[in-house]
Structures are given as structure tokens and as C-alpha cells.
CSV table of C-alpha atoms in Angstrom, one decimal:
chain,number,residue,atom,x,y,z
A,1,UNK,CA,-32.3,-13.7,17.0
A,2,UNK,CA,-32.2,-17.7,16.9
A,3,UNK,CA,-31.9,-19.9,14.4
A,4,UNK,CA,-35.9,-19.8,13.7
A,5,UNK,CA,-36.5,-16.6,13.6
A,6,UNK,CA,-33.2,-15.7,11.7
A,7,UNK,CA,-32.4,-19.0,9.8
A,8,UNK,CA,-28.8,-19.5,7.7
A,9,UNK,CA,-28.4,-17.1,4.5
A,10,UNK,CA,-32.4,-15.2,5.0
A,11,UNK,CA,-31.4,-12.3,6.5
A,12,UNK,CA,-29.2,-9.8,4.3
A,13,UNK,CA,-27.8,-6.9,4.0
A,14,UNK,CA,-29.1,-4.9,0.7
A,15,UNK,CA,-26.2,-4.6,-1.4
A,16,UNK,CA,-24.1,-2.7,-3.2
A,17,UNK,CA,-24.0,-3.0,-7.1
A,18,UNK,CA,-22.4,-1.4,-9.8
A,19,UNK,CA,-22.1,-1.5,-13.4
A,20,UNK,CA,-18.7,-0.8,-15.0
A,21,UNK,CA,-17.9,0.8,-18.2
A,22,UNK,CA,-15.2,-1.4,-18.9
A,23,UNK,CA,-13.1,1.6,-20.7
A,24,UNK,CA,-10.1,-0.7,-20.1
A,25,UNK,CA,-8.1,2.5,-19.3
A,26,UNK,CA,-6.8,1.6,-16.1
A,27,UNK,CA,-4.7,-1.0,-18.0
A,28,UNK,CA,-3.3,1.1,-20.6
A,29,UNK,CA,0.1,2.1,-20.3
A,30,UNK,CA,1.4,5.7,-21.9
A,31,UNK,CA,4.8,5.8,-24.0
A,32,UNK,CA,6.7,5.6,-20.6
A,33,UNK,CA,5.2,2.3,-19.6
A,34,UNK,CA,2.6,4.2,-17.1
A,35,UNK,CA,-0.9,3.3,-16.7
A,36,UNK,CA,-3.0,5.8,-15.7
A,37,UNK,CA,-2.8,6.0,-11.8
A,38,UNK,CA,1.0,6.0,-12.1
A,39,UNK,CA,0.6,9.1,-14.9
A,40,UNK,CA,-1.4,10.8,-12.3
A,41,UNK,CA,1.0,10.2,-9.3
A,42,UNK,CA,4.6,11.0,-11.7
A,43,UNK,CA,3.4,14.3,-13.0
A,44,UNK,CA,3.7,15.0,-9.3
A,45,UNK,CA,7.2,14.0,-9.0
A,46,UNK,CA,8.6,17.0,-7.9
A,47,UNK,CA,6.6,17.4,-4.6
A,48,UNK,CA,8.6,17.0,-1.2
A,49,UNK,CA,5.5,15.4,-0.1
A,50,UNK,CA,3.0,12.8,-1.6
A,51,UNK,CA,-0.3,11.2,-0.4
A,52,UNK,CA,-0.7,8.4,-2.7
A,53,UNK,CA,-4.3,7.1,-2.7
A,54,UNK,CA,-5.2,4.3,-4.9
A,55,UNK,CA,-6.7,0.7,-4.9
A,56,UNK,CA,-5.3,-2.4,-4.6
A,57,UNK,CA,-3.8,-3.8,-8.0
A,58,UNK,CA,-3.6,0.0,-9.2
A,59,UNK,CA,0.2,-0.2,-9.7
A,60,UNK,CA,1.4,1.6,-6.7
A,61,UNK,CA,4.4,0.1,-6.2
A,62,UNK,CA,5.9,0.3,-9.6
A,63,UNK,CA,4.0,4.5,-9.7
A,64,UNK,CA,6.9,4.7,-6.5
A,65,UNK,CA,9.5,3.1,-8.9
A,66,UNK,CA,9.1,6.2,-11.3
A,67,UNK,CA,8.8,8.8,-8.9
A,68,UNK,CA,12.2,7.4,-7.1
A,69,UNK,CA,14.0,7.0,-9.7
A,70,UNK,CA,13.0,11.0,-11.2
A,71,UNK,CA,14.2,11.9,-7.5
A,72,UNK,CA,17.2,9.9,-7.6
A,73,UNK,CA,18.4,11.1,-11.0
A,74,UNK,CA,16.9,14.6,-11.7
A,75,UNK,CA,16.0,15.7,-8.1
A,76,UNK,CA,19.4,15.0,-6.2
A,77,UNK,CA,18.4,12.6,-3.4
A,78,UNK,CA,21.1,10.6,-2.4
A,79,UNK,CA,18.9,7.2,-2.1
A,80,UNK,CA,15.8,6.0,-1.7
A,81,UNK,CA,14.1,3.8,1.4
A,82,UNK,CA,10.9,1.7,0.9
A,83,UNK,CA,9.2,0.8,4.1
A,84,UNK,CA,6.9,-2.1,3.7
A,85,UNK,CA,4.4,-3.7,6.6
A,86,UNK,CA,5.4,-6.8,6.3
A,87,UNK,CA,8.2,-9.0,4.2
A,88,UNK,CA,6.3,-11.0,1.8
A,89,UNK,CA,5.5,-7.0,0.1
A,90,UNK,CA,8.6,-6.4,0.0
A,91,UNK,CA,9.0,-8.6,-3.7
A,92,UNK,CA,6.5,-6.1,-5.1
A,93,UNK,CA,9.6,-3.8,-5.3
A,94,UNK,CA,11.9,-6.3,-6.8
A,95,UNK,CA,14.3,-5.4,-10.0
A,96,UNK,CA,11.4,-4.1,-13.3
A,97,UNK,CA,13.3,-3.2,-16.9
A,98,UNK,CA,11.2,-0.8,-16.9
A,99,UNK,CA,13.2,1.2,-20.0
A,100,UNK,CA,11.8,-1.9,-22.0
A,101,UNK,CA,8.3,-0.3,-21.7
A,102,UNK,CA,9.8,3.2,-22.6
A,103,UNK,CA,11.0,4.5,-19.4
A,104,UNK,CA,14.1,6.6,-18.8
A,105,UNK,CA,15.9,4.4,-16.0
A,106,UNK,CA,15.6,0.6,-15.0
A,107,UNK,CA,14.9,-0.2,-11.0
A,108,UNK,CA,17.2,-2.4,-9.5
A,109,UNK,CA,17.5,-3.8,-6.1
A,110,UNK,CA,20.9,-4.9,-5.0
A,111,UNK,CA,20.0,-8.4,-2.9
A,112,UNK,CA,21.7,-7.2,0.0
A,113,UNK,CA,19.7,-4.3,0.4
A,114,UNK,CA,16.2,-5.9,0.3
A,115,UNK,CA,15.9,-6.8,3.7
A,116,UNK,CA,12.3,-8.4,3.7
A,117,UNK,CA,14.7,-11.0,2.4
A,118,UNK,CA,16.9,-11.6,5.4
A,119,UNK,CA,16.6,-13.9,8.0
A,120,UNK,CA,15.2,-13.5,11.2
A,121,UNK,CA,12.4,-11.8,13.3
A,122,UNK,CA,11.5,-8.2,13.0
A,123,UNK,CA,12.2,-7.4,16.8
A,124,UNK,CA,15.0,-5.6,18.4
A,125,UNK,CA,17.2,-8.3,19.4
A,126,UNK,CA,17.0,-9.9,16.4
A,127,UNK,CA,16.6,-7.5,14.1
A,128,UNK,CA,19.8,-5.8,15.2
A,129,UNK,CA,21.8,-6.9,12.0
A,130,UNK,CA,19.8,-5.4,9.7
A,131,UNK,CA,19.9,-1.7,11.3
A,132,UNK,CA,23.6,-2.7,10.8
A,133,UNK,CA,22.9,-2.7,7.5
A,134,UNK,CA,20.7,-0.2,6.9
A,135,UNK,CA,23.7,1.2,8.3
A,136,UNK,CA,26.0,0.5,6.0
A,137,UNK,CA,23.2,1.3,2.8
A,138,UNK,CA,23.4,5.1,4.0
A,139,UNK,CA,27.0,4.8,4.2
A,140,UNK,CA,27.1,3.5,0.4
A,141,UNK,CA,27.4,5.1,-2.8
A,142,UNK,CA,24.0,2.2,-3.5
A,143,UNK,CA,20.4,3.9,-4.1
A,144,UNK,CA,17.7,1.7,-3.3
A,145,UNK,CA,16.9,0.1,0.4
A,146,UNK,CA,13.6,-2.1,1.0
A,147,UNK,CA,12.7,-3.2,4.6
A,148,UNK,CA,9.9,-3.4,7.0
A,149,UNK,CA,8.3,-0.7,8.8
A,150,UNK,CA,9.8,-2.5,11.9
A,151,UNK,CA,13.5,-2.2,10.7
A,152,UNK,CA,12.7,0.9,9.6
A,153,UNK,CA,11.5,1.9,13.1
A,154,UNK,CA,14.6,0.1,14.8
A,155,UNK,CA,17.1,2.2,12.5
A,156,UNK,CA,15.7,5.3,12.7
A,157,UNK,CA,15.8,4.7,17.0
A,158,UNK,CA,19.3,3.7,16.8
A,159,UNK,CA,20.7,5.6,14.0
A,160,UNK,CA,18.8,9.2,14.6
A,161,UNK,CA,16.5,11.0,12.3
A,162,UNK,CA,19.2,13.3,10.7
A,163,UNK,CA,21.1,9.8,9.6
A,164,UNK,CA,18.1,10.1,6.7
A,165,UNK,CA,18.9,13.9,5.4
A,166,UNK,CA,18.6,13.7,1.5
A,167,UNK,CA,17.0,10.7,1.0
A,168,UNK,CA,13.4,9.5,-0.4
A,169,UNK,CA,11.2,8.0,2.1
A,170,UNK,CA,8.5,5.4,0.7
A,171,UNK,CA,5.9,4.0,3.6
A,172,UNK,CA,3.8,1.8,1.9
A,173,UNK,CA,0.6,0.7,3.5
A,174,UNK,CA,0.4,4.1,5.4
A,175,UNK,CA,-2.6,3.6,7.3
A,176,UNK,CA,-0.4,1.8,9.6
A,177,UNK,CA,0.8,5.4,10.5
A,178,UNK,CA,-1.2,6.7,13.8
A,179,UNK,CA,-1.3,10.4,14.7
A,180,UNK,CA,-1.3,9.0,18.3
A,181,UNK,CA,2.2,9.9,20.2
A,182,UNK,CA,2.1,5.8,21.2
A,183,UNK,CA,2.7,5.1,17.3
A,184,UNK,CA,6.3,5.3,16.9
A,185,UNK,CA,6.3,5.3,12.9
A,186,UNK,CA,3.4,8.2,13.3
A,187,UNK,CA,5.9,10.6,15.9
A,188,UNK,CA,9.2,9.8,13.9
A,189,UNK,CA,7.6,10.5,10.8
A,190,UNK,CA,6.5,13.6,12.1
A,191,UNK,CA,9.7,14.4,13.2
A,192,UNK,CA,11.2,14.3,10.0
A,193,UNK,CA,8.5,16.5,9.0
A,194,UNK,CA,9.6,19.0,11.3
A,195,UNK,CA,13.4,18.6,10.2
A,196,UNK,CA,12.3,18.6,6.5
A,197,UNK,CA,15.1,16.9,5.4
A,198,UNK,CA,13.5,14.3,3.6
A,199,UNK,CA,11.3,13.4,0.7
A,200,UNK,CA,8.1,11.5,1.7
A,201,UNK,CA,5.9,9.2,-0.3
A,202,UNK,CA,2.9,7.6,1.3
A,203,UNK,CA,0.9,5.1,-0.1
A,204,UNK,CA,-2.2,3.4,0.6
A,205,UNK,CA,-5.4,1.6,-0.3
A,206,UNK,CA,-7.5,3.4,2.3
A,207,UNK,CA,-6.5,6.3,4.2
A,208,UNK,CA,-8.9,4.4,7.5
A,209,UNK,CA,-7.8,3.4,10.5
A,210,UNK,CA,-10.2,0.7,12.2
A,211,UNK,CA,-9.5,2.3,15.8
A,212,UNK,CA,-10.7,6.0,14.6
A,213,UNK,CA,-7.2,7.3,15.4
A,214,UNK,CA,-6.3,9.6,12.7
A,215,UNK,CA,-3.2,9.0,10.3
A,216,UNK,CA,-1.9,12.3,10.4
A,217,UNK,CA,-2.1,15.5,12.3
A,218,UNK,CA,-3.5,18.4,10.5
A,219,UNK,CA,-0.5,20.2,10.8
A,220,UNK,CA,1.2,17.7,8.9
A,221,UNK,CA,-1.2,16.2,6.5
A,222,UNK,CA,-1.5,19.7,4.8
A,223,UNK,CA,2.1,19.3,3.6
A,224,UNK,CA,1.5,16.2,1.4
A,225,UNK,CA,0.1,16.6,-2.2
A,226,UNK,CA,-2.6,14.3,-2.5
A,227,UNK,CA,-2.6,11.9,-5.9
A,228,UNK,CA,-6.3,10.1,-5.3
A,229,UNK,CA,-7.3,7.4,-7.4
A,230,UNK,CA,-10.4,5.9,-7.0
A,231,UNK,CA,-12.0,2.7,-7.2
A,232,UNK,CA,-14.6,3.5,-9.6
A,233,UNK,CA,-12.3,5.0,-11.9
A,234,UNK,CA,-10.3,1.4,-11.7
A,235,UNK,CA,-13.1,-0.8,-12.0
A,236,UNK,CA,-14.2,1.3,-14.4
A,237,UNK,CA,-11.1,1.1,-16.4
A,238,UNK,CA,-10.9,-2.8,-16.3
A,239,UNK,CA,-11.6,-4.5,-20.0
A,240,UNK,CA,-13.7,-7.8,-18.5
A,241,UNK,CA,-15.4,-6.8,-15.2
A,242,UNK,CA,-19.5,-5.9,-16.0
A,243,UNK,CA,-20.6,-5.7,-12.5
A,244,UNK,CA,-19.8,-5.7,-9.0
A,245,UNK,CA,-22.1,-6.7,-6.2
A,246,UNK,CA,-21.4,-6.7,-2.9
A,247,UNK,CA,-23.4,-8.2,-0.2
A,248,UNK,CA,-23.2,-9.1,3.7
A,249,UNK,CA,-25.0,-12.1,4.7
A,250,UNK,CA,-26.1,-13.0,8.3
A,251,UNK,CA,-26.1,-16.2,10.1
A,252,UNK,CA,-26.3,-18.2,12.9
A,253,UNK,CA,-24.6,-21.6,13.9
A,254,UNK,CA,-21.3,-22.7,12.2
A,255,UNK,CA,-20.0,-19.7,9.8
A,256,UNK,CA,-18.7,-22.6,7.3
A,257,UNK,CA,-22.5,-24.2,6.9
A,258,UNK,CA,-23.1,-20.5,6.4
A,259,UNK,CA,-20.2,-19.6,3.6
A,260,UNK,CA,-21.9,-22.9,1.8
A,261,UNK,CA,-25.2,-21.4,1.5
A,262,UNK,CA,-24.4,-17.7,0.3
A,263,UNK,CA,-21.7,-19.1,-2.7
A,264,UNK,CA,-22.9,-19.4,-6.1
A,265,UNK,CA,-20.6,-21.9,-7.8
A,266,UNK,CA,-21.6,-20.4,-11.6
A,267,UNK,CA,-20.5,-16.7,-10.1
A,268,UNK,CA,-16.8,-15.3,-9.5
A,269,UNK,CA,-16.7,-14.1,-5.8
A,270,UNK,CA,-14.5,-13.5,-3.0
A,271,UNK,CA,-15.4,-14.1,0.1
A,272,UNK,CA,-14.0,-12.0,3.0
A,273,UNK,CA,-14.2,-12.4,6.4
A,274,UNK,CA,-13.8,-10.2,9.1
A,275,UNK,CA,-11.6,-10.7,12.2
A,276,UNK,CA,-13.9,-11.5,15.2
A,277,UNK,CA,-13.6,-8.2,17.0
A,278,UNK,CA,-14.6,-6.5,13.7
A,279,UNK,CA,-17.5,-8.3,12.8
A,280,UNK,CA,-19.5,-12.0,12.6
A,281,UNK,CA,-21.1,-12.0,9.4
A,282,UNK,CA,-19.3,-13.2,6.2
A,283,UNK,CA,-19.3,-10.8,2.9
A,284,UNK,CA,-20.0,-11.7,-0.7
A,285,UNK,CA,-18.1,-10.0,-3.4
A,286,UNK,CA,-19.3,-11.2,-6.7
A,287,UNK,CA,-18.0,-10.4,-10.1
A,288,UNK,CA,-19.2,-11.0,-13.8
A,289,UNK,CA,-17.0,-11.1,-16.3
A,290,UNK,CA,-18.1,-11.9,-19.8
């Protein structure tokens, strides 16, 4: 197509709408602090294994705080290790009071022991101090380690898989995990699998991978309990949100003179755009809100 037969913002395509029932359950916390998704995920607490499943903004970060703390006081794990992709996620696990909401335990973080706050690259040479001191965390009487799946990967390399017996394993933002033997999170977390030494939680937005490799093998995936919570049932539960439309928008020429055409300044919308290899067209998310 050119720009006359195809001209800026003409060409779309149809989109997705829905209405939402605006329940405002999703936000409602139980007499333990939990909103729903987090109910769903702790009255599965006792599971070795858990798939968690669930949207963006769902609270899966402070559903992990429960579980760990359930496993670190009523299950017997020694500590509890919370693998994040990338540092800036790691202050989602911060220090909550969560026993000022109702619950049973507070989570606390000692500072030396988040190390997606520590200085310096995630890559073997540099990163060499902080398998030192995820090191020293499994040597200590502490509970709670967070670091990147990087570290992670670098400790469990240096340090051996049976370093980890006893403890709770957290990946967040599993879909980085690759069944593919080239993954090395994907075959050292099916080789604690094998050893079943461990506790594993596994969390993510979507269970995808955008190069078709699958996240786990079979084998393995049948172990986990699976917690899904999904996005109508969040969107749903919001208080505010009518309706959701979702549109993608074709163009040609510069995508910026394009982005300019598809906004509505009197709508709330996000607009996402793909990386290059992905994709060329830019996507409208729009919400009403009353």
C-alpha cells in the first residue's frame, strides 16, 4: 500500500470492546488485608509448586508476600528468594506492615539483602559480589533475599543447586523461563525440579513467549498448581472503568504524524508500541471512566 491508497489513520483494525461490570471486587481486601487474586493464590499456600497467573496491577507481588511468609512460619522453609527480571521490580517487594491490614506477619527486607539495590552490572565479572552475598544470605539465620534473575543465575552456577535445599523460590515475570536447554534459568529450574528440594512460585502476566518456545516442559509444568486470574475478572472488578476498547491503527510515513491522528484528547488511552521486529502499527487502548 502507499500513502494514497492507504492514507494515515483509514485503515483499522476492528477492535476489541468490552463493557465492565464495575463490581469493584478486585479491590476489596478480606479480613487479612487480601484482595481477591491474593485470596485465590494463599488458599493454595501449601503447594510445593505454584503457577501464579494474573494481570498486571492484580497484586502479585504482595499475594507472594503471604504465601512466603505462611511457608516461612508455618511450613518450615528456611528462607525465601525473589528472583526479579530486572532491578527497578525489585522495590515492589520492599518492607509492607501488612499486620496493619489484618495479617498474621509483617514482610521485611533487610537492605543488604535486596540486591536490585546494589551497585553494578548484572554480568559475571561484576556481578561477582553479590553471589558473595547471596552467599552469605544462605549462610544467615535472615529470611528474605530479592535479586535479579541474572544474580540468581550466577549464584546458582557458582554456588550449586543443592546450596538452595529448604528454601522458597519466587521467579517473577516467568515467561522469561524457556523450556529450551540454551535458557539457563529454564534447565536450572528444572533441575531443582528434579532434586525437589525447593518450594517454587512462579508468577506472571502471560504465560507467552514471543519466540513460540514453551515455558516449561510438560514433565514439569504438571507439577505446579495453577492459581489463574483473569483479566476480565480484574477489569471487571475495578469500581471506575465502563469500557475498554482496543484498537490497532495502520499507517504509513512518520509513526509520530500517525500517533497524532489516532489520539482523542477527551479519551483516557494508552498507547503502545511494538518493538520493530514485532510489529509497525501503533495500538490504541482507550478507557472510560465516569
Amino acid at each position: 500500500m502507499n500513502a494514497t491508497t492507504n492514507p494515515t489513520n483509514t485503515y483499522t483494525v476492528p477492535s476489541v470492546s468490552i463493557t465492565t461490570a464495575r463490581t469493584g471486587a478486585s479491590s476489596k481486601a478480606n479480613v487479612l488485608g487480601m484482595r481477591a487474586m491474593q485470596e485465590r493464590a494463599y488458599a493454595m499456600r501449601g503447594e510445593p509448586y505454584l503457577l501464579i497467573k494474573s494481570p498486571p496491577a492484580s497484586g502479585k507481588s504482595r499475594a507472594l508476600m503471604f504465601i512466603a511468609l505462611d511457608k516461612l512460619n508455618n511450613q518450615g522453609l528456611q528462607q525465601a528468594i525473589i528472583v526479579v527480571s530486572e532491578r527497578s521490580i525489585g522495590g515492589s517487594f520492599a518492607d509492607e506492615p501488612l499486620s496493619q491490614y489484618g495479617f498474621y506477619w509483617d514482610w521485611r527486607v533487610a537492605p543488604q539483602w535486596n540486591l536490585c539495590n546494589a551497585p553494578g552490572v548484572d554480568e559475571p565479572r561484576a556481578a561477582k559480589s553479590k553471589v558473595d552475598a547471596v552467599r552469605k544470605f544462605l549462610a544467615s539465620t535472615d529470611q528474605v533475599l530479592v535479586c535479579t534473575h541474572a544474580t540468581f543465575r550466577f549464584a546458582v552456577e557458582e554456588l550449586g543447586i543443592d546450596a538452595f535445599d529448604n528454601r522458597l523460590i519466587a521467579i517473577d515475570e516467568f515467561h522469561h523461563v524457556s523450556s529450551n536447554p540454551d535458557n539457563k534459568l529454564g534447565s536450572q529450574l528444572g533441575a531443582f525440579i528434579a532434586r525437589d528440594k525447593v518450594h517454587l512460585v512462579a508468577m506472571t502476566g502471560s504465560y507467552f513467549r514471543g519466540d513460540s518456545e514453551a515455558v516449561l516442559a510438560p514433565a514439569d509444568e504438571a507439577r505446579f498448581e495453577t492459581i489463574t486470574y483473569t483479566y476480565y475478572e480484574q477489569l471487571n472488578g475495578y469500581n471506575w472503568l465502563k469500557s475498554l476498547d482496543i484498537g490497532y491503527f495502520f499507517y504509513t510515513g512518520r509513526y509520530v504524524d500517525a500517533v497524532a491522528k489516532v489520539l482523542d484528547p477527551a479519551l483516557k488511552t494508552i498507547v503502545h508500541i511494538p518493538q520493530r521486529q514485532l510489529a509497525r502499527e501503533p495500538a490504541r487502548q482507550r478507557a472510560r471512566s465516569e
